[in-house]
Backbone as a ProteinNet text record, in pm:
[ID]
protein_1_A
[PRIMARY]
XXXXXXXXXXXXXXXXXXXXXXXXXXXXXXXXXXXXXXXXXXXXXXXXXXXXXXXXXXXXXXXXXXXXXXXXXXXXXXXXXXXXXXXXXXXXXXXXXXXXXXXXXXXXXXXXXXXXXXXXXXXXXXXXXXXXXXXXXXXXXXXXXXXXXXXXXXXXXXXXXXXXXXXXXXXXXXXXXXXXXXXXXXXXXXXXXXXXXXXXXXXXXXXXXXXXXXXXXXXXXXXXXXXXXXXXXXXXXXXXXXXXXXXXXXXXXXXXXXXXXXXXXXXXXXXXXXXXX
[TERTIARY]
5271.6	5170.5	5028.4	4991.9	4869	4842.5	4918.1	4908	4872	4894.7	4850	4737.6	4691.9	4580	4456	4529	4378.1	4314.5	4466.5	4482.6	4357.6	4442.8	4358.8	4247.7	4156.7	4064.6	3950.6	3976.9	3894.3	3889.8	4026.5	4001.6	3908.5	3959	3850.3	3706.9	3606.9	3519.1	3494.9	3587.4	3585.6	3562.3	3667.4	3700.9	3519.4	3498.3	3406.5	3209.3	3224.2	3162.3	3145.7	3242.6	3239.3	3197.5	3259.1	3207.6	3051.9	3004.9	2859.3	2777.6	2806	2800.6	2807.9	2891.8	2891.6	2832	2774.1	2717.7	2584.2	2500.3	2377.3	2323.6	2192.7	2143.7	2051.5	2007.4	1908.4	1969.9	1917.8	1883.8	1897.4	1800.2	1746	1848.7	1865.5	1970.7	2117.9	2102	2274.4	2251.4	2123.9	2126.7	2125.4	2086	2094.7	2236.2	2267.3	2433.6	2580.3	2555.8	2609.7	2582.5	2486.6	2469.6	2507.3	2524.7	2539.6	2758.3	2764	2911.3	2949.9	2936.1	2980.6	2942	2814.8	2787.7	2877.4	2895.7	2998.7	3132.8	3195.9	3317.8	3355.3	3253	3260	3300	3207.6	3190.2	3328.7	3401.7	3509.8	3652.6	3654.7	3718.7	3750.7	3634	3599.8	3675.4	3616.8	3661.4	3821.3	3878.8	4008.2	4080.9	4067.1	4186.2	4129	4058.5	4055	4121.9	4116.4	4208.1	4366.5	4397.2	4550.1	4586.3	4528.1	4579.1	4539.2	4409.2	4386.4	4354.3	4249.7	4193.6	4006.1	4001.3	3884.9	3855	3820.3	3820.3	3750.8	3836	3784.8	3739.7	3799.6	3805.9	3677	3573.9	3463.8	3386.6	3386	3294.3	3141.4	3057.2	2895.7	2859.9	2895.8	2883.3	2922.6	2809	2794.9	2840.7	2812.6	2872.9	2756.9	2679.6	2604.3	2589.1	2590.6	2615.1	2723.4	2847.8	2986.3	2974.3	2893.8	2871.6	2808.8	2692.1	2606.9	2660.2	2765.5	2816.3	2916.5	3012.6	3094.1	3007.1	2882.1	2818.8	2757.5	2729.4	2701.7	2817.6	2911	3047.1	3086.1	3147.6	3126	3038.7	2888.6	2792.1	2874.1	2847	2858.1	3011.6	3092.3	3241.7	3266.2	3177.7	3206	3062.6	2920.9	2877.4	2927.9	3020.7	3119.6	3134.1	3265	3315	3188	3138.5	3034.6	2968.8	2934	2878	3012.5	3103.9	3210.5	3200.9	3218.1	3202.6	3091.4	2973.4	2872.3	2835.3	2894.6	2943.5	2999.4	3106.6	3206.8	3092.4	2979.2	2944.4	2977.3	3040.8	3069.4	3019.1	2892.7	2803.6	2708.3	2638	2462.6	2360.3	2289.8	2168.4	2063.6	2012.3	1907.7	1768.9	1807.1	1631.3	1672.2	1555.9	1588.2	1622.8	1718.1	1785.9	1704.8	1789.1	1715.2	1735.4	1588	1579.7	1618.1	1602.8	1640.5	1778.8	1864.2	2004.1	2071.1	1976.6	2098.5	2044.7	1932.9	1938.7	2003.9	2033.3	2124.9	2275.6	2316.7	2428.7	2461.2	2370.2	2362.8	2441.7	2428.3	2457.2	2575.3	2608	2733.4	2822.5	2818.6	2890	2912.7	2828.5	2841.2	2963.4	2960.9	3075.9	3183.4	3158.2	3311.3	3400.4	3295	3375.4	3426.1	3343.7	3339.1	3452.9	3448.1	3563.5	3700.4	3712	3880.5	3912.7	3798.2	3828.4	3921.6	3824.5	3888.4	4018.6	4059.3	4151.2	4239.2	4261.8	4384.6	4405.5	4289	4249.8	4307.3	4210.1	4183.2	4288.5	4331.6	4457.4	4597.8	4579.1	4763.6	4779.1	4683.8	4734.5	4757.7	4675.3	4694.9	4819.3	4839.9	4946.2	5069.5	5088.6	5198.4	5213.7	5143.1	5135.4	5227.4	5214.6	5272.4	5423.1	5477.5	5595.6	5701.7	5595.5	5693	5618.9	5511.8	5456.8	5337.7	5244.3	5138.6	5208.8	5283.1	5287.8	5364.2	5432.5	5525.9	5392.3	5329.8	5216.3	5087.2	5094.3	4943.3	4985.3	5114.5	5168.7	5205.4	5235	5274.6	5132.2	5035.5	4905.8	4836.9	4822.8	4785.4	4835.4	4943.8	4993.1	4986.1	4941.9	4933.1	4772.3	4716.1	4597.5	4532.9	4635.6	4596.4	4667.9	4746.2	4820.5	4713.6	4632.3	4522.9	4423.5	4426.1	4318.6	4343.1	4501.6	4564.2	4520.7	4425.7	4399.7	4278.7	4180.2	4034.5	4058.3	3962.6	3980.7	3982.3	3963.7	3992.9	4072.7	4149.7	4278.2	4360.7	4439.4	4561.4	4645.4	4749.3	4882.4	4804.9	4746.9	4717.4	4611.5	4526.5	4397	4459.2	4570.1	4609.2	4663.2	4706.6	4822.4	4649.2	4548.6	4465.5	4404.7	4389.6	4341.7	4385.5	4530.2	4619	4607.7	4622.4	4604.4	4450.5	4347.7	4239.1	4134.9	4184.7	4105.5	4202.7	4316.1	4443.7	4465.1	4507.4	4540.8	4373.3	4272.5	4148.9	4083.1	4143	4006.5	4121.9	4241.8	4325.1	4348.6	4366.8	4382.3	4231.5	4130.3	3965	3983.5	4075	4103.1	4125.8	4253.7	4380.4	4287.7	4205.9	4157.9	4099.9	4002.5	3877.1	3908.4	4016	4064.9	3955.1	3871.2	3762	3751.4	3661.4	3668.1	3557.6	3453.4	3307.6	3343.4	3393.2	3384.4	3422.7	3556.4	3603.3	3510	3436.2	3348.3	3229.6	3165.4	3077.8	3121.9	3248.1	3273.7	3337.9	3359.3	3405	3272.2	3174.3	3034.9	2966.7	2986.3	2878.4	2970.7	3080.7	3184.7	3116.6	3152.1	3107.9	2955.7	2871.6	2765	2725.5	2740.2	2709.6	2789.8	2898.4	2991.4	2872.2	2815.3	2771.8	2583.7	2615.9	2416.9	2341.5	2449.9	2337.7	2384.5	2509.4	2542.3	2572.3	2555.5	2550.6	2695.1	2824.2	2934.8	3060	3147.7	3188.7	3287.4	3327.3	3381.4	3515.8	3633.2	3751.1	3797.4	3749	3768.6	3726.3	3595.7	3503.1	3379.4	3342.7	3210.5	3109.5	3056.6	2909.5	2830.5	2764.1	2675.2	2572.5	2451.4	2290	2260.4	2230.9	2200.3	2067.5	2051	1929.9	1931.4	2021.8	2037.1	2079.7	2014.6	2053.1	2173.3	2287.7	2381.7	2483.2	2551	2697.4	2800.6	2922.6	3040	3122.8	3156.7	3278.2	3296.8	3426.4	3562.7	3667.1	3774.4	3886.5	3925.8	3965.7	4059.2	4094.6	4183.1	4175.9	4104.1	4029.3	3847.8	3791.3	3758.3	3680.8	3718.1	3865.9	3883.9	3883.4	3833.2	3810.5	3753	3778.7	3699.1	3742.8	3866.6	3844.6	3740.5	3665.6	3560.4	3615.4	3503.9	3550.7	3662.8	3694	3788.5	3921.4	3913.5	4056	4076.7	4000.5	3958.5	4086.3	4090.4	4219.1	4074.6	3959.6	3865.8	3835.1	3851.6	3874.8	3958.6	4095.6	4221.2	4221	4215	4195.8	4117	3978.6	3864.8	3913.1	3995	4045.4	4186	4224.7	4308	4292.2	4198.1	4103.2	4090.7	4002.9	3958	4078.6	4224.1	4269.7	4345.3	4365.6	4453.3	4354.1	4265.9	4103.7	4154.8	4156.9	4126.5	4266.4	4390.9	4561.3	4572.5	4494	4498.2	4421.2	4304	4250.9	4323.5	4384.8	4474.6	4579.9	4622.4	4731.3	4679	4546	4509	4470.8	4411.5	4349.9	4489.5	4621.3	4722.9	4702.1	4679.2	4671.1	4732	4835.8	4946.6	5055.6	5097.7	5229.6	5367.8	5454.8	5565	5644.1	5784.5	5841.3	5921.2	5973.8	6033.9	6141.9	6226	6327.3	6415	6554.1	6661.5	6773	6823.6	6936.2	6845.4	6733.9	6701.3	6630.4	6631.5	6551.5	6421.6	6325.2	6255.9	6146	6017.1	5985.5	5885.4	5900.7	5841.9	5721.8	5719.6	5615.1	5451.6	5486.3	5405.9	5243.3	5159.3	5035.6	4943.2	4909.7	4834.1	4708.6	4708	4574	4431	4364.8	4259	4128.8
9905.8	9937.6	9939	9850.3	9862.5	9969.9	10090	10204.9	10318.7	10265.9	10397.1	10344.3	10178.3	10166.4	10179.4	10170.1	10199.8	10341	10433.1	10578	10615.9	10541.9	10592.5	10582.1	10480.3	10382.1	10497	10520.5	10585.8	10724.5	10818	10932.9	10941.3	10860.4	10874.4	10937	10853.9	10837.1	10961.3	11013.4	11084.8	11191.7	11259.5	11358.8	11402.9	11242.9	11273	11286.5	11232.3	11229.8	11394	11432.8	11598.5	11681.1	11641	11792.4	11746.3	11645.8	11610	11678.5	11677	11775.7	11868.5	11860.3	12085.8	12127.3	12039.6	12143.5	12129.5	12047.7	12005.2	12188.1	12194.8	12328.2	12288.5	12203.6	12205	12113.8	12116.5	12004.6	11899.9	11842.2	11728.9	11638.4	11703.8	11662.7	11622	11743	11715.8	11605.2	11579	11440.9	11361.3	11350.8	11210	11160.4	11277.4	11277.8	11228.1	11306.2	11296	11136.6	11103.4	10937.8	10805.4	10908.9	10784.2	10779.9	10895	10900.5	10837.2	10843	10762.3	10624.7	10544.4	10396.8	10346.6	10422	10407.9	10411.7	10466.9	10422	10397.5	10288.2	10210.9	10044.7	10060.5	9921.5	9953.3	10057.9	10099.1	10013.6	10057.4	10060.5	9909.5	9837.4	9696.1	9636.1	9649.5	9605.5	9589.5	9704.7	9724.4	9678.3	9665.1	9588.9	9476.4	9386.3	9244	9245.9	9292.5	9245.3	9293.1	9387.1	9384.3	9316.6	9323	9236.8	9087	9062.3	8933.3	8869.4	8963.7	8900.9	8975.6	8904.2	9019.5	9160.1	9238.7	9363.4	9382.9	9320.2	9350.9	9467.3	9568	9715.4	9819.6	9709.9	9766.2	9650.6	9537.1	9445.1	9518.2	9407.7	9452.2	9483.7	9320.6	9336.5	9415.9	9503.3	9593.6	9702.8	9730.4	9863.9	9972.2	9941.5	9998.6	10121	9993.3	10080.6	10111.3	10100.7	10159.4	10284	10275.1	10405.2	10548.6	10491	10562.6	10607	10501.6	10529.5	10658.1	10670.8	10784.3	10915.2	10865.2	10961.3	11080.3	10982.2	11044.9	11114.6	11023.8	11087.5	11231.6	11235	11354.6	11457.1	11417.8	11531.4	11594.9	11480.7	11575.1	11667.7	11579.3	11641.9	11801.8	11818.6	11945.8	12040.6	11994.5	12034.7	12101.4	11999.2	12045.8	12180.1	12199	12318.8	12413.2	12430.2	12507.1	12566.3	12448	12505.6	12600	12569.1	12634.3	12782.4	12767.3	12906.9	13008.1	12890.2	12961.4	13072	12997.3	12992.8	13121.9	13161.8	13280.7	13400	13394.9	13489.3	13524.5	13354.8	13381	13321.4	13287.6	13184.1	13201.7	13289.5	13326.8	13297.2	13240.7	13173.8	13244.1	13297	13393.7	13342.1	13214	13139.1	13001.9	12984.2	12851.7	12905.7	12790.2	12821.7	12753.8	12653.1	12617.6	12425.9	12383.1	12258.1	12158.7	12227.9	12173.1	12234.1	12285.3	12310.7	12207.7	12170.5	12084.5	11943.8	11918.7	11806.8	11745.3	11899.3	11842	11869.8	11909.5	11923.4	11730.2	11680.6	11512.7	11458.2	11472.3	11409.6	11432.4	11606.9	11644.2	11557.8	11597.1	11552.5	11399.9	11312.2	11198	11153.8	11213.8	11215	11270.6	11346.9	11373.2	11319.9	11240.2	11196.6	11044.8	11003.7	10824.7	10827.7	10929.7	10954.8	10991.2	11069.5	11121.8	11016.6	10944.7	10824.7	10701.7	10673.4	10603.5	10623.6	10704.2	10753.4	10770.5	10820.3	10893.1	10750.6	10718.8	10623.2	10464.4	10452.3	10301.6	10274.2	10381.1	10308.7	10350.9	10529.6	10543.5	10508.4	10538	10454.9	10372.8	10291.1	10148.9	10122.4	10127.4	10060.6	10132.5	10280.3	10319	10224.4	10259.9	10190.7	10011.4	9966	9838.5	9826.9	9947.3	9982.4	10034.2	10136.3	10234.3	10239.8	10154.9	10169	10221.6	10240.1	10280.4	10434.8	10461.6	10596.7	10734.1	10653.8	10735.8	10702.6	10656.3	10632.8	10790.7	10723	10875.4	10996	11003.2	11170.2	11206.1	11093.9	11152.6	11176	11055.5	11097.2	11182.7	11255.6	11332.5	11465.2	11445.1	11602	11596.2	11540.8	11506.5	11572.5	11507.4	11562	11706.5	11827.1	11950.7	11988.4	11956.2	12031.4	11993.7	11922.5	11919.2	12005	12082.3	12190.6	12328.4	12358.4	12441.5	12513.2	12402.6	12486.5	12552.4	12553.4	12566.6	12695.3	12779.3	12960	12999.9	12992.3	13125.5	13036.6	12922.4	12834.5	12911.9	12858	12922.4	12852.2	12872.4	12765.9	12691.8	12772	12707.2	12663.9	12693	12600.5	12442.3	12458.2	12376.3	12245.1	12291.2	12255	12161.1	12298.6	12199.7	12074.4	12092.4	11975.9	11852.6	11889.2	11785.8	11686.7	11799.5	11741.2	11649.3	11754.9	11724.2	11595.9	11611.1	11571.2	11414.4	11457.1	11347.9	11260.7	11293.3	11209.8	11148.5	11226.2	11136.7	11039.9	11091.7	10964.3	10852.1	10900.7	10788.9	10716.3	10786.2	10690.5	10611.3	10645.1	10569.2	10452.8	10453.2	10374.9	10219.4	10330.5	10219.1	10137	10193.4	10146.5	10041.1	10074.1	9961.4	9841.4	9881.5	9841.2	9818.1	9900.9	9937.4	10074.5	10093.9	10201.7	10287.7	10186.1	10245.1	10348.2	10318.7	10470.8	10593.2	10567.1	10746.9	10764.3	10661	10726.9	10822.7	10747.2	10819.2	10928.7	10923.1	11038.7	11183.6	11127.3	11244.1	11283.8	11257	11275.2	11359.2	11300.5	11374.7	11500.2	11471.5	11668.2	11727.7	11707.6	11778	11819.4	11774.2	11756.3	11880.2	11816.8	11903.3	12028.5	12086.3	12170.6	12292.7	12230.6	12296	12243.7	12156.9	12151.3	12112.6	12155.2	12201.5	12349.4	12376.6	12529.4	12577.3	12578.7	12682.8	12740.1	12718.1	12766	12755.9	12804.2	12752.1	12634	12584.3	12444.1	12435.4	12424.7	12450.9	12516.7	12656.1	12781.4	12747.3	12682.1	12670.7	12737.1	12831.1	12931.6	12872.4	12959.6	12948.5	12869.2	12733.8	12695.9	12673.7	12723	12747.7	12578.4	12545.9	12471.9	12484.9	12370.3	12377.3	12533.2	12573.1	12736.9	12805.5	12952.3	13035.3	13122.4	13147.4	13160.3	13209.3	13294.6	13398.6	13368.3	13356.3	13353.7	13445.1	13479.4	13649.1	13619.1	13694	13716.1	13664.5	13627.4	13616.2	13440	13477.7	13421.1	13244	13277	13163	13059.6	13132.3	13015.5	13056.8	13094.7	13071.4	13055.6	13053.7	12959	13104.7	13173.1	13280.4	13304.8	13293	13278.8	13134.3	13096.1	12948.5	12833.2	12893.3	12852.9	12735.2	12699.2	12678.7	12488.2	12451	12372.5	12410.2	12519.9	12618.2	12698	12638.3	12682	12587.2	12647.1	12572.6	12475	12488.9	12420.8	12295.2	12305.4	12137.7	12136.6	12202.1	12109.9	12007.7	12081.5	11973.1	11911	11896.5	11812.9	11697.3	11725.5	11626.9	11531.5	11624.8	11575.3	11395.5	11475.8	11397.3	11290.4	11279.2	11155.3	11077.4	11164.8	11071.2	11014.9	11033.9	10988.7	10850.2	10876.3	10751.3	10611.9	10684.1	10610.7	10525.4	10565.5	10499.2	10463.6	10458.9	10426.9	10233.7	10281.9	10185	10053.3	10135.4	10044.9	9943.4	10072.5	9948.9	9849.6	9876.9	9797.7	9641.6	9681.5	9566.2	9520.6	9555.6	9483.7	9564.3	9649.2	9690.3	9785	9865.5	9930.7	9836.6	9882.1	9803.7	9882.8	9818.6	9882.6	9869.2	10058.5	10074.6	9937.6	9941.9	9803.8	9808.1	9710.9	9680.3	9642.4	9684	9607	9535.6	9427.3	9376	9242.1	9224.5	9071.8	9000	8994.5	8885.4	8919.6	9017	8959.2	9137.3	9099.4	9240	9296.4	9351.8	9399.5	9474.1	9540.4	9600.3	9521.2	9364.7	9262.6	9346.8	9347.9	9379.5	9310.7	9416.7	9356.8	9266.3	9127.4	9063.2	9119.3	9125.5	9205.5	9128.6
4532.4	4432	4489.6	4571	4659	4723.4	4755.2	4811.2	4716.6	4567	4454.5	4411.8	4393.5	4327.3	4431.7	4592.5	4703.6	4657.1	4675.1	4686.9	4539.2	4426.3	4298	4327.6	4410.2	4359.6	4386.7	4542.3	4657.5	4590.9	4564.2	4525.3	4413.7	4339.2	4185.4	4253.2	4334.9	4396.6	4423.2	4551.6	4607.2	4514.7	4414	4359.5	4244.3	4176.8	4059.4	4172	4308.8	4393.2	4469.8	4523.4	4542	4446.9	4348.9	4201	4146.7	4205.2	4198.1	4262.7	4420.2	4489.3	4542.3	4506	4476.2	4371.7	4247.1	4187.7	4208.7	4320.2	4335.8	4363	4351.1	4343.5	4448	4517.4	4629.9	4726.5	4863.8	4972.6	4940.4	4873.2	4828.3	4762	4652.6	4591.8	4630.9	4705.9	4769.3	4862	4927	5005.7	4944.5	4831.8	4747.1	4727.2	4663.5	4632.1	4641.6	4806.2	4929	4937.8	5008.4	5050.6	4910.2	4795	4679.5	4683.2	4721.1	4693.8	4800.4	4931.3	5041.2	5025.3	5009.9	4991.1	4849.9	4754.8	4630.4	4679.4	4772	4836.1	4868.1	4992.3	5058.2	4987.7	4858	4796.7	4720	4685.6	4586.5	4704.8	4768.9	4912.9	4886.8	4965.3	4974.6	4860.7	4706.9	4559.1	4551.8	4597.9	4567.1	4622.7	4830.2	4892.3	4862.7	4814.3	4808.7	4660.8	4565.3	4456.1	4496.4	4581.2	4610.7	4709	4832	4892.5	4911.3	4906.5	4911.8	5034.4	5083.7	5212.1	5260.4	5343.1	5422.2	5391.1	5401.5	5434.8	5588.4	5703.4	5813.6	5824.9	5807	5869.2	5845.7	5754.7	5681.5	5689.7	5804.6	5811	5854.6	5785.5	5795.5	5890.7	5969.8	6157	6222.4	6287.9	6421.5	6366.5	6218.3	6121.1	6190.2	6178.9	6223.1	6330.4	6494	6605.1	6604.6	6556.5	6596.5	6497.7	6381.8	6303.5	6403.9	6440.5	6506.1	6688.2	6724	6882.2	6791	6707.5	6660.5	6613.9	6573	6529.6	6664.9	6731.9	6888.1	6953.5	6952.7	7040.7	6953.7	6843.4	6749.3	6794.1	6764.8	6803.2	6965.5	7078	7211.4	7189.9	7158	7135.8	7100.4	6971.6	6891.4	7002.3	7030	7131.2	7268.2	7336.8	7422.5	7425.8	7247.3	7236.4	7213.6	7158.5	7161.7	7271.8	7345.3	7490.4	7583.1	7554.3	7617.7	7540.7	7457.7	7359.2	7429.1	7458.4	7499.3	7591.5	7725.5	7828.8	7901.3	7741.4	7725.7	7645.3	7609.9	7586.3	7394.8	7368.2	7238.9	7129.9	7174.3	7077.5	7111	7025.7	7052.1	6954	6966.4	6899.9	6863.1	6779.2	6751.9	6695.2	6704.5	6642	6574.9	6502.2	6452.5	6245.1	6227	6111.7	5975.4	5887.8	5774.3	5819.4	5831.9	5834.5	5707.8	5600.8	5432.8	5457.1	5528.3	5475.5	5565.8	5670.8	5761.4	5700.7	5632.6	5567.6	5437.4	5368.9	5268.2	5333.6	5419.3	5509.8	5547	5560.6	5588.2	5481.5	5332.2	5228.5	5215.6	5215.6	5174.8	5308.9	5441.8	5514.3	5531.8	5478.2	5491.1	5385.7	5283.8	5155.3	5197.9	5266.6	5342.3	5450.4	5521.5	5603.6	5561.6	5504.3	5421.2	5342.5	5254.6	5147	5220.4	5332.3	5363.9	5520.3	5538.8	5651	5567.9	5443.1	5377.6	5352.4	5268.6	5180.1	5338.8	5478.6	5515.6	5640.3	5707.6	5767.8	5750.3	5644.2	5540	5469.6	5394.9	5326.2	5379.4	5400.2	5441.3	5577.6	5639.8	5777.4	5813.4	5751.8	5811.4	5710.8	5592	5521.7	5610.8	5576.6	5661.8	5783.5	5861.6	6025.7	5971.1	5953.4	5898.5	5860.3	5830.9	5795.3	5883.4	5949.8	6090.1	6205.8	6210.8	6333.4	6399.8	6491.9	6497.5	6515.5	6601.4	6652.8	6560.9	6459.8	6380.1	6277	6242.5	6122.3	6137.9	6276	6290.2	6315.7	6368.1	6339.1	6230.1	6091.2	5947.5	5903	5897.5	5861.6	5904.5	6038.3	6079.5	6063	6023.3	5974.3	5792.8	5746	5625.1	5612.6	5742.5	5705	5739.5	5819	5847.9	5764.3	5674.3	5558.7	5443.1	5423.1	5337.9	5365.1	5463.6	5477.9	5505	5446.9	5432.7	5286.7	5160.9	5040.3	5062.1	5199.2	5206.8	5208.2	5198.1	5139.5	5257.2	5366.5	5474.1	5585.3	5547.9	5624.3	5647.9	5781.8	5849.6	5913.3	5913.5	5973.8	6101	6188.6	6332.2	6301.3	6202.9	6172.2	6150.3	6091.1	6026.9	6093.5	6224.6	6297.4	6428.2	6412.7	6519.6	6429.7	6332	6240.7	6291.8	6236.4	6262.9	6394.2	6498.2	6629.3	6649.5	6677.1	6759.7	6573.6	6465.3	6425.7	6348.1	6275.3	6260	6352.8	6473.6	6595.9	6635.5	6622.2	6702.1	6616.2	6526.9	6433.1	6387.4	6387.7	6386.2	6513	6576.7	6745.3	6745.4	6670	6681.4	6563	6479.7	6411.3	6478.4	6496.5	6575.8	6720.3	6787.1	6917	6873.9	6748.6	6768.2	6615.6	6530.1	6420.4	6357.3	6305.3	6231.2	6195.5	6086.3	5965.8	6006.8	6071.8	6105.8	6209.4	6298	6404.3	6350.3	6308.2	6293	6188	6078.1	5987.3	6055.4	6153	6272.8	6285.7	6355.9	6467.1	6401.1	6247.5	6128.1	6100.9	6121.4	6045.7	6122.2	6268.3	6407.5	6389.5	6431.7	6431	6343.8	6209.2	6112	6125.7	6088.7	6086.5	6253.3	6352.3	6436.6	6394.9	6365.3	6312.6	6239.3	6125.7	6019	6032.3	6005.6	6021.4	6133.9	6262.7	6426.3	6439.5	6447	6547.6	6418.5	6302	6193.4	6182.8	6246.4	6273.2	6101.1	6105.3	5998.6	6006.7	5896.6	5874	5792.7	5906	5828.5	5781.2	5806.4	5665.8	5554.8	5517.6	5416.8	5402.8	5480.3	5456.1	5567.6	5611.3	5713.9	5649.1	5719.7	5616.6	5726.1	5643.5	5741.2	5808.6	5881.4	5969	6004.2	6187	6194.8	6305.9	6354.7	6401.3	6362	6372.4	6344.8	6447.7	6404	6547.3	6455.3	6538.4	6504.7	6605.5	6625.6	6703.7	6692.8	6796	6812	6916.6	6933.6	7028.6	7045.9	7104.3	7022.1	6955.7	6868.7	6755.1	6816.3	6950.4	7016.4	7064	7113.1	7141.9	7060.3	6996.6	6845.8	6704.2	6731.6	6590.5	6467.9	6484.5	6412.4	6283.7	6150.5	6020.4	5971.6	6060.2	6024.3	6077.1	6207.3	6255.7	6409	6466.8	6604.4	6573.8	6452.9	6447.4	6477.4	6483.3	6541.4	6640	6757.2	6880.3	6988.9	7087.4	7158.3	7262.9	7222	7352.8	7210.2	7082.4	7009.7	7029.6	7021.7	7047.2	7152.6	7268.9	7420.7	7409.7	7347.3	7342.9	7286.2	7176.6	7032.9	7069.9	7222.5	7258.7	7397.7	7435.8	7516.6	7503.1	7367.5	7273.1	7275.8	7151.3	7106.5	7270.3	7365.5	7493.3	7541.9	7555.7	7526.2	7500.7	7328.1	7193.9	7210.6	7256.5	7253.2	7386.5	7492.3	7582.1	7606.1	7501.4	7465.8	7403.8	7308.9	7208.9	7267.7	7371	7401.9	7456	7541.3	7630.2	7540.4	7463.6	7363.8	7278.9	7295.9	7200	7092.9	7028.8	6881.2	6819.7	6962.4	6860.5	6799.7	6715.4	6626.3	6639.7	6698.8	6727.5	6626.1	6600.4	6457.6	6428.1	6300.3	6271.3	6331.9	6410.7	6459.7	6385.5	6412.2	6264.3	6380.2	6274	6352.8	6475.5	6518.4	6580.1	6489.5	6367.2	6297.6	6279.6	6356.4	6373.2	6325.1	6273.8	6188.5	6265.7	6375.5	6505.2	6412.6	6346	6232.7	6157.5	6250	6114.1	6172	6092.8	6059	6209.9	6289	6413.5	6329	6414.3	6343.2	6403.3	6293.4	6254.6	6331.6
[MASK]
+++++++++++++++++++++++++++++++++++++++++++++++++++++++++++++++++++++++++++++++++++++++++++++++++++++++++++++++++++++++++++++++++++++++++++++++++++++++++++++++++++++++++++++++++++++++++++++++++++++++++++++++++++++++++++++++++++++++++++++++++++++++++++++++++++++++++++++++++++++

């Protein structure tokens, strides 16, 4: 039952938090918005696993929320930068001036609600609860494919959009989970992608529409490195980038003890119990 009332708690948030923002008519607004729906889901988040489960909410402690916010927020930016500059490189990402400084600032609000809200929700609750059940490694390939089939309803989505999701963005922010057993990074590092994604290189976002940034810039040529109208999240230069990370991020993990191996049957013993936090 703790898995429908997290699930309820956060979406509510999420869901009455988005249609806030989408219908904001300026910048401004949508930054307000944006930053009220993410700090509201954070405290929603917090509220809910302490009345189900009955402990801490490590995974959203105060301490060092901060820089581990802002180190993901950085890693993100260079990451999706990377691809870009590679794009560049190829003659397939050209810059024609400077874009809208009020669009990449309300680009802040919206993206901050997006990444706070689906860190939580795929991260915060199904992962980690799954992970507890079957394991770290069978946990982030269901969630992670759980989560490029959620961006299969965005209007100009495609199977392989779908499939890099999964990979470079499912596997990394969950393997950033699992490394540092905190909520704050992949919140960062969902925020810097994005954010650099849509309000630095002006590129599109998921098969969700071009949105003006702080450049003005167009991408063409093929489909493969550029992701195509689903935009450079469907580029084979994020896949490897995303792949990168998550090899990092599980490399890390083991090192620090913090994957959880599937449950074992038949020795007594519940190889699955909850890594301490």
């Amino acid at each position: 039952m703790r898995l429908i009332w997290q699930l309820a708690a956060v979406a509510a948030v999420a869901f009455i938090g988005g249609q806030c923002v989408a219908a904001a008519h300026n910048a401004l607004l949508t930054l307000i918005l944006g930053t009220l729906t993410a700090v509201l889901a954070v405290l929603v988040y917090r509220w809910v696993v302490r009345r189900t489960e009955h402990r801490p909410v490590t995974e959203l402690a105060r301490e060092g929320a901060r820089a581990a916010a802002v180190r993901g927020a950085l890693l993100g930016v260079a990451l999706f930068g990377a691809v870009i500059l590679n794009l560049a490189l190829l003659g397939d990402y050209d810059v024609h001036g400077v874009g809208s400084v009020s669009g990449a600032a309300g680009l802040v609000g919206f993206m901050a609600a997006a990444a706070v809200t689906e860190e939580l929700l795929f991260r915060g609750v199904l992962l980690r609860i799954v992970e507890e059940r079957v394991g770290t490694w069978i946990a982030l390939t269901l969630t992670g494919g759980l989560f490029g089939l959620m961006h299969l309803f965005n209007p100009d989505a495609t199977l392989w959009g779908a499939v890099a999701i999964a990979i470079e963005a499912g596997g990394m922010l969950g393997a950033a989970y699992v490394a540092t057993r905190s909520l704050w990074l992949p919140i960062g590092l969902h925020f810097g992608w994005n954010f650099a994604e849509s309000g630095i290189f002006s590129t599109e976002v998921s098969g969700n529409g071009t949105k003006q940034g702080l450049l003005d810039a167009t991408v063409s040529g093929s489909e493969v490195l550029t992701g195509g109208d689903f935009g450079p999240e469907g580029s084979v230069y994020a896949v490897l980038f995303g792949l990168l990370a998550t090899t990092v991020f599980m490399r890390l993990a083991r090192r620090r003890g913090h994957l959880v191996p599937s449950r074992r049957k038949g020795n007594g013993v519940d190889a699955a119990a909850t890594v301490s936090r």
